[in-house]
GROMACS .gro file of C-alpha atoms in nm:
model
  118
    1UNK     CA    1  -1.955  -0.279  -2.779
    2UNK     CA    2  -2.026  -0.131  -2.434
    3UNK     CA    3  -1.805   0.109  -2.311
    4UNK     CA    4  -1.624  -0.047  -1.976
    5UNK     CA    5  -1.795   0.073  -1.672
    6UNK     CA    6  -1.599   0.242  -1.391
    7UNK     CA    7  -1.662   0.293  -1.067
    8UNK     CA    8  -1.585   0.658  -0.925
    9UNK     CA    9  -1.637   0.583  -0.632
   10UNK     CA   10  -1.265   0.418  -0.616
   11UNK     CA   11  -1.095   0.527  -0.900
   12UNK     CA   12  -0.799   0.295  -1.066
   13UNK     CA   13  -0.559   0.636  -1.031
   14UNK     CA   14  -0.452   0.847  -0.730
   15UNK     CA   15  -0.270   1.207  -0.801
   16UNK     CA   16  -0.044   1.222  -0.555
   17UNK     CA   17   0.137   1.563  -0.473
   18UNK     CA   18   0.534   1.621  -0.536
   19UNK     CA   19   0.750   1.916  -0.526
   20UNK     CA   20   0.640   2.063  -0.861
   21UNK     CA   21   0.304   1.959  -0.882
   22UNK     CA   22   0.118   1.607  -0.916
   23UNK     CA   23   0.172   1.315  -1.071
   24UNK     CA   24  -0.054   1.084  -1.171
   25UNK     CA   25  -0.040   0.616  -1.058
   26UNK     CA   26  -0.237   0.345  -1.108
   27UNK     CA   27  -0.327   0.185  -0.764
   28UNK     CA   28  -0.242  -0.158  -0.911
   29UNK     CA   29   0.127   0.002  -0.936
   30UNK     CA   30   0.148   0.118  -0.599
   31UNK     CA   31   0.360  -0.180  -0.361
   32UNK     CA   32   0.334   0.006  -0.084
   33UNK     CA   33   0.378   0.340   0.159
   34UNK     CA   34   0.573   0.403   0.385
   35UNK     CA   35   0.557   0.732   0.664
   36UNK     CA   36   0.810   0.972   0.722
   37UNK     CA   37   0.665   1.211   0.968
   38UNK     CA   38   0.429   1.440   0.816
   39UNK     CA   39   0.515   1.322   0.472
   40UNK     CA   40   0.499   0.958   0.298
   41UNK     CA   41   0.705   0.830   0.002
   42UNK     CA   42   0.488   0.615  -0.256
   43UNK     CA   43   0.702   0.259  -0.378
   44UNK     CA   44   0.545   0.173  -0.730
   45UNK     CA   45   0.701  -0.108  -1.007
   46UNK     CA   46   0.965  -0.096  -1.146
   47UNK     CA   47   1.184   0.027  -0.837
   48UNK     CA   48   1.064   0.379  -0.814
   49UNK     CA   49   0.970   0.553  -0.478
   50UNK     CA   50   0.787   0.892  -0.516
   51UNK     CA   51   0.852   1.131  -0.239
   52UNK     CA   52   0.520   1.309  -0.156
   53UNK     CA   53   0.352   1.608   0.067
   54UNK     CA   54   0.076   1.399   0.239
   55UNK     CA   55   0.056   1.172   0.551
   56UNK     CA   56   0.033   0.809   0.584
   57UNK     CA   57  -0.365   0.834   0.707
   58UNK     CA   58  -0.472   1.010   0.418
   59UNK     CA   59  -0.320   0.733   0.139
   60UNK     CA   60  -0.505   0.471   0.400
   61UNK     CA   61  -0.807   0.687   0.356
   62UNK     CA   62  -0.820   0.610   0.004
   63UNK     CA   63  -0.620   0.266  -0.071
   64UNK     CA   64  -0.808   0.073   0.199
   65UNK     CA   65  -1.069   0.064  -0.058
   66UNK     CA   66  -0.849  -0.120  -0.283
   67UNK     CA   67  -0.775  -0.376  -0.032
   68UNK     CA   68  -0.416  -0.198   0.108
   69UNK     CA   69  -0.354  -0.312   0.437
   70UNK     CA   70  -0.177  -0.124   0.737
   71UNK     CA   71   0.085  -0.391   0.811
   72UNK     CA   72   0.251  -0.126   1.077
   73UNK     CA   73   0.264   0.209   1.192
   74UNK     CA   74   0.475   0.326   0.920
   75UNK     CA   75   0.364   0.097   0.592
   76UNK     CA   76   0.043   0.053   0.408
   77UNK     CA   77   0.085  -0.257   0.204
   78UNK     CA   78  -0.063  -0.390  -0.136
   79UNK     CA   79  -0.106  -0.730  -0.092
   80UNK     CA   80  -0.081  -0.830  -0.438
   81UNK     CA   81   0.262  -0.763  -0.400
   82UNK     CA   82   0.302  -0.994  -0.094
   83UNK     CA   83   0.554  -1.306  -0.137
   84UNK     CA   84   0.645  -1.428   0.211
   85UNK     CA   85   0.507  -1.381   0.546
   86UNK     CA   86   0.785  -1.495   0.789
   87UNK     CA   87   0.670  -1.564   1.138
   88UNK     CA   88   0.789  -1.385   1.479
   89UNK     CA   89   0.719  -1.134   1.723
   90UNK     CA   90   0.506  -0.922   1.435
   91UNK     CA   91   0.712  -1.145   1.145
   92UNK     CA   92   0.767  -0.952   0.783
   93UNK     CA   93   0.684  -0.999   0.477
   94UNK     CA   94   0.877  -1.007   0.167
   95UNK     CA   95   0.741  -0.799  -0.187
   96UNK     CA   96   0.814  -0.957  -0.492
   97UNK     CA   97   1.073  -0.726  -0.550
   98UNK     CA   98   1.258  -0.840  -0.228
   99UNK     CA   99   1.180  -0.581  -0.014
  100UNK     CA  100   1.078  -0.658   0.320
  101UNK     CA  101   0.844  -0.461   0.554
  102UNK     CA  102   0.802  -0.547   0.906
  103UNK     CA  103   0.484  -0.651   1.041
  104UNK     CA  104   0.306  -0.513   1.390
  105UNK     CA  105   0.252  -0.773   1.653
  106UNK     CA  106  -0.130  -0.568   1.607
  107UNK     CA  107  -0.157  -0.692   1.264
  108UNK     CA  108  -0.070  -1.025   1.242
  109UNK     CA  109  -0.394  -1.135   1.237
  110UNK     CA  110  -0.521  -0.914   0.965
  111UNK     CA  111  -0.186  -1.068   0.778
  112UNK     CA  112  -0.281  -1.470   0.888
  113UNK     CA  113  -0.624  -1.401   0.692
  114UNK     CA  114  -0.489  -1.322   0.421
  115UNK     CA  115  -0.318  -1.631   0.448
  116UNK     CA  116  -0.530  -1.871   0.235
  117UNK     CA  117  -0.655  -2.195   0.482
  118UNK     CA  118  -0.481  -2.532   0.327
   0.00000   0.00000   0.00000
């Protein structure tokens, strides 16, 4: 048997810094970011939010190759995790775990592509 290939150029893990050190996700676990100034807390499965020393950019940097969207100033969204898109000025969606994020009028269209055509 072939051992699975990976590509390094986007790794399936991010280390993301904490108070006493790193700790180590899988992307697919990560729902979403959200800013708080110069730092960023980190909402994985399971109802966990990790507190972390790095901006909002610098996750975007890295999970835009795994298909995270900026939804808003503030919230970089996986969009596996997506439920419901609700309509309005910018609308919001709703996570599967029932949060809801709120959606820039700016990126409503990158949200109604995601939106498959019927």
């Amino acid at each position: 048997m072939k051992p699975k290939k990976t590509n390094k150029h986007f790794p399936d893990a991010i280390a993301v810094p904490v108070a006493d050190g790193f700790e180590f996700l899988n992307v697919s676990q990560i729902m979403y970011c959200k800013a708080d100034g110069n730092y960023a807390s980190v909402y994985i499965t399971g109802g966990k939010n990790i507190f972390v020393t790095r901006k909002l950019i610098q996750f975007e940097e890295f999970l835009v190759a795994h298909h995270f969207i900026r939804t808003h100033h503030s919230y970089l969204v996986n969009p596996d995790f997506i439920k419901k898109y609700t309509r309005g000025n910018g609308g919001y969606l709703v996570l599967k775990d029932g949060s809801t994020l709120p959606v820039a009028r700016q990126q409503k269209t990158k949200i109604m592509k995601l939106i498959p055509k019927i």
